[in-house]
XYZ file of N, CA and C in Angstrom:
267
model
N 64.824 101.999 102.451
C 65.730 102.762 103.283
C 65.867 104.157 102.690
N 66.080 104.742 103.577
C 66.153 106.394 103.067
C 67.742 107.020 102.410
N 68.054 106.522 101.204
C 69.227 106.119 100.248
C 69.491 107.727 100.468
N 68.900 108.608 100.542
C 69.810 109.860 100.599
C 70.237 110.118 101.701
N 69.507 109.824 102.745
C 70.210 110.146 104.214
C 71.731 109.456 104.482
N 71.743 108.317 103.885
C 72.605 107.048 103.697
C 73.913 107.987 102.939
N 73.415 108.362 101.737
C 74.258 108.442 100.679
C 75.427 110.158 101.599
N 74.200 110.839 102.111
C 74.779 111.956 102.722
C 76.023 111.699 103.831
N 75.810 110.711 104.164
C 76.426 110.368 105.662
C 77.078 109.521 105.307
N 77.658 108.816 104.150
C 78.287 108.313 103.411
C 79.819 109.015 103.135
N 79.199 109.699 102.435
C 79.895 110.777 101.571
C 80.754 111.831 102.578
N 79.922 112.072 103.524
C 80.526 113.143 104.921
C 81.588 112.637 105.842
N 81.592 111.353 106.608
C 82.316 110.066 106.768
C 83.457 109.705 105.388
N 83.355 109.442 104.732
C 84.068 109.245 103.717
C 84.145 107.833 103.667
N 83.104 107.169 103.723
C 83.008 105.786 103.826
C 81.820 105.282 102.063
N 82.156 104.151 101.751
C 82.107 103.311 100.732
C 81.007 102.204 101.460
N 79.597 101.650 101.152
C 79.230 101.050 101.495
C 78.812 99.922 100.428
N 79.494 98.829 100.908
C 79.263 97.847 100.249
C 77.971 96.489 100.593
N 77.159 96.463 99.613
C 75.869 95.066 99.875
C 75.651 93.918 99.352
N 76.539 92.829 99.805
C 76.401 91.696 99.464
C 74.720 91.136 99.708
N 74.043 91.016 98.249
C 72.901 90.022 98.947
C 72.774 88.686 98.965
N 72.379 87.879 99.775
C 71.854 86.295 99.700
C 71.243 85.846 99.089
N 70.592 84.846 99.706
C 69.000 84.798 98.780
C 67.786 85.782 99.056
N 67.442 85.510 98.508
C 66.015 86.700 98.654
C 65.206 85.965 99.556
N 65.068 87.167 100.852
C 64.438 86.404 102.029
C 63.032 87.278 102.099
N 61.794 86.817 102.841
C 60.725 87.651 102.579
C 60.516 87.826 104.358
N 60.230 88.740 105.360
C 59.934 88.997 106.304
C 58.756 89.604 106.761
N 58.127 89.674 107.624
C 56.974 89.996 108.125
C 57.239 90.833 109.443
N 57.379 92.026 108.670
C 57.703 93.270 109.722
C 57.374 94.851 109.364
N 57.733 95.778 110.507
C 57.123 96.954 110.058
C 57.853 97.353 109.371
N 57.770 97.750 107.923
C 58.686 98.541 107.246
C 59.376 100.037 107.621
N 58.618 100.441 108.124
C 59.166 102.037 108.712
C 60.400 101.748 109.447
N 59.876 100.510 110.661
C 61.132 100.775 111.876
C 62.009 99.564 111.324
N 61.937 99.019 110.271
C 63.101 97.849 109.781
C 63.680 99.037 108.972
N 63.305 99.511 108.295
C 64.242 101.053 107.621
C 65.431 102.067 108.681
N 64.638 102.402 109.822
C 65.100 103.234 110.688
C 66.566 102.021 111.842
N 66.111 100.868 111.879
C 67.228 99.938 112.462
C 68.106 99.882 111.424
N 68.009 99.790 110.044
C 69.241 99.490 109.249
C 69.636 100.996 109.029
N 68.872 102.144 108.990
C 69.499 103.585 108.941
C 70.457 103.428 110.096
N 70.075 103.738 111.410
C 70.795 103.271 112.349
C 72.284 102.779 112.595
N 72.009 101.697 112.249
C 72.858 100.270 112.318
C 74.297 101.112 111.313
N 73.910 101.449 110.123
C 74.789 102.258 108.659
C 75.173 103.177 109.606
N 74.643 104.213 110.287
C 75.072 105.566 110.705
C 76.240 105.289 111.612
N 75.573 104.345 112.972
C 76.824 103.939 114.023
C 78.138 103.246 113.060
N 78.167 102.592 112.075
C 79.142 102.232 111.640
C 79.968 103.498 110.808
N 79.303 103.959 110.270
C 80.471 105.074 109.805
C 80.977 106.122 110.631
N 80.226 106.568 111.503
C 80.613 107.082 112.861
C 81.800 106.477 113.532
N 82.138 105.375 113.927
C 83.022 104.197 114.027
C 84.258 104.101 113.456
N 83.979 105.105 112.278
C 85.719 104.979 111.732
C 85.765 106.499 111.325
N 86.542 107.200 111.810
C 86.724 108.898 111.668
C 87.282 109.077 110.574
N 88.146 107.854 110.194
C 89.186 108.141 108.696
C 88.409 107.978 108.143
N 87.348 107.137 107.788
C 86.424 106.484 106.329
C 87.117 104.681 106.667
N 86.463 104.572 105.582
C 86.277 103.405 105.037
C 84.781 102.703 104.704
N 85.249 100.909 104.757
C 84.053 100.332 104.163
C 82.653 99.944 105.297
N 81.973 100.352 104.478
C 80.619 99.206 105.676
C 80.214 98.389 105.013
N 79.954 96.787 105.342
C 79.425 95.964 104.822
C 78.218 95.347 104.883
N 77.144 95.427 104.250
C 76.328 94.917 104.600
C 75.943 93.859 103.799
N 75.550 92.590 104.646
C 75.221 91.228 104.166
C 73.895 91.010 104.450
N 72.903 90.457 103.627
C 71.780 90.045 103.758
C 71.867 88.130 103.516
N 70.695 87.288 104.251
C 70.402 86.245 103.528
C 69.795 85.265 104.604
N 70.129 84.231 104.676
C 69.026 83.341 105.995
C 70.560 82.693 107.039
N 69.797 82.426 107.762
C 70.697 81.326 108.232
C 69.822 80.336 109.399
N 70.328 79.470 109.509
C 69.728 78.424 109.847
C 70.181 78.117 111.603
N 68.977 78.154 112.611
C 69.473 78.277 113.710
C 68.116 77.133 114.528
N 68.558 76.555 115.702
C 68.121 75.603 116.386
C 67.253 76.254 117.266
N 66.085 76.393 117.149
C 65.069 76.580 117.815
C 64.297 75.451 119.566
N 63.453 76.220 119.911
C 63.384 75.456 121.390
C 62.955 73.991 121.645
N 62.318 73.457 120.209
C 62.373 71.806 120.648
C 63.122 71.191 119.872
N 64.579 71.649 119.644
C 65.521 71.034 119.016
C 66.040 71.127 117.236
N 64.788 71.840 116.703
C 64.558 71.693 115.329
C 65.765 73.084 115.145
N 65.839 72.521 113.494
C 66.888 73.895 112.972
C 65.533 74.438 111.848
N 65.532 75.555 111.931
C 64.853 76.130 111.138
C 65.360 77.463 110.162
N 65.310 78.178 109.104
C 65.940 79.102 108.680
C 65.023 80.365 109.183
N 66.602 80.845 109.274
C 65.869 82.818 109.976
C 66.816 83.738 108.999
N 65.985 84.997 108.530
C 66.681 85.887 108.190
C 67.475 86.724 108.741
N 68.665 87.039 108.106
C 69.861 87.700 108.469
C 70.355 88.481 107.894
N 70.505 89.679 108.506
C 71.315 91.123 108.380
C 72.334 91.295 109.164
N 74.157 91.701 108.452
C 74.617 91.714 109.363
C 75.693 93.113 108.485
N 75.911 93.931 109.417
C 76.537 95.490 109.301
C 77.609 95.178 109.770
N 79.130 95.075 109.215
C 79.694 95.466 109.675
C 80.950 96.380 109.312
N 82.140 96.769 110.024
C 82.892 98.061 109.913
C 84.023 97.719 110.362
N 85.288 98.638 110.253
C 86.347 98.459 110.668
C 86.583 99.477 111.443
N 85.260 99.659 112.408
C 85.818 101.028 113.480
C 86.875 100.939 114.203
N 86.620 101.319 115.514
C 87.481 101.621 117.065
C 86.527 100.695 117.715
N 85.078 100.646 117.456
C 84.623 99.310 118.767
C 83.879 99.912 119.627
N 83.472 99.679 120.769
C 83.158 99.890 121.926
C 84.094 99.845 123.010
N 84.420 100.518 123.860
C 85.423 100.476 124.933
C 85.289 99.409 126.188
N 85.431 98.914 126.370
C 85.439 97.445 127.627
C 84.329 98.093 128.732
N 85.111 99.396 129.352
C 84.261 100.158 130.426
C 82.826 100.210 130.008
């Protein structure tokens, strides 16, 4: 991830980002645009709170029921914030 863009927009926001990790999960994806979704994902959340605060990000698997019934483990990323939200409209 691009830790200075992060750290800039961090710091400007006045937000604290915190990274809980899991287990160490291995994925099979493009690194560029898995960088640019979690840049992303960080930016809308500090955007989200005008005062500052925390963003959390959690990494690790979780285990979900696939189409012929089986549970299988999938990796998981999950961002979240104590913004304002999205508006209903």
């Amino acid at each position: 991830m691009k830790v200075e863009l992060v750290a800039t927009a961090a710091h400007r926001y006045h937000c604290i980002i915190e990274v809980f990790d899991g287990e160490s999960v291995r994925v099979c994806a493009n690194a560029a645009e898995l960088e640019q979704v979690v840049s992303n994902l960080l930016l809308n959340a500090m955007q989200a709170m005008p005062e500052g605060g925390t963003v959390r990000v959690t990494t690790g698997t979780v285990m979900l029921r696939v189409a012929d019934g089986t549970e299988r483990p999938f990796a998981s990323l999950a961002v979240a914030d104590a913004g304002t939200g999205i508006a209903e409209a």
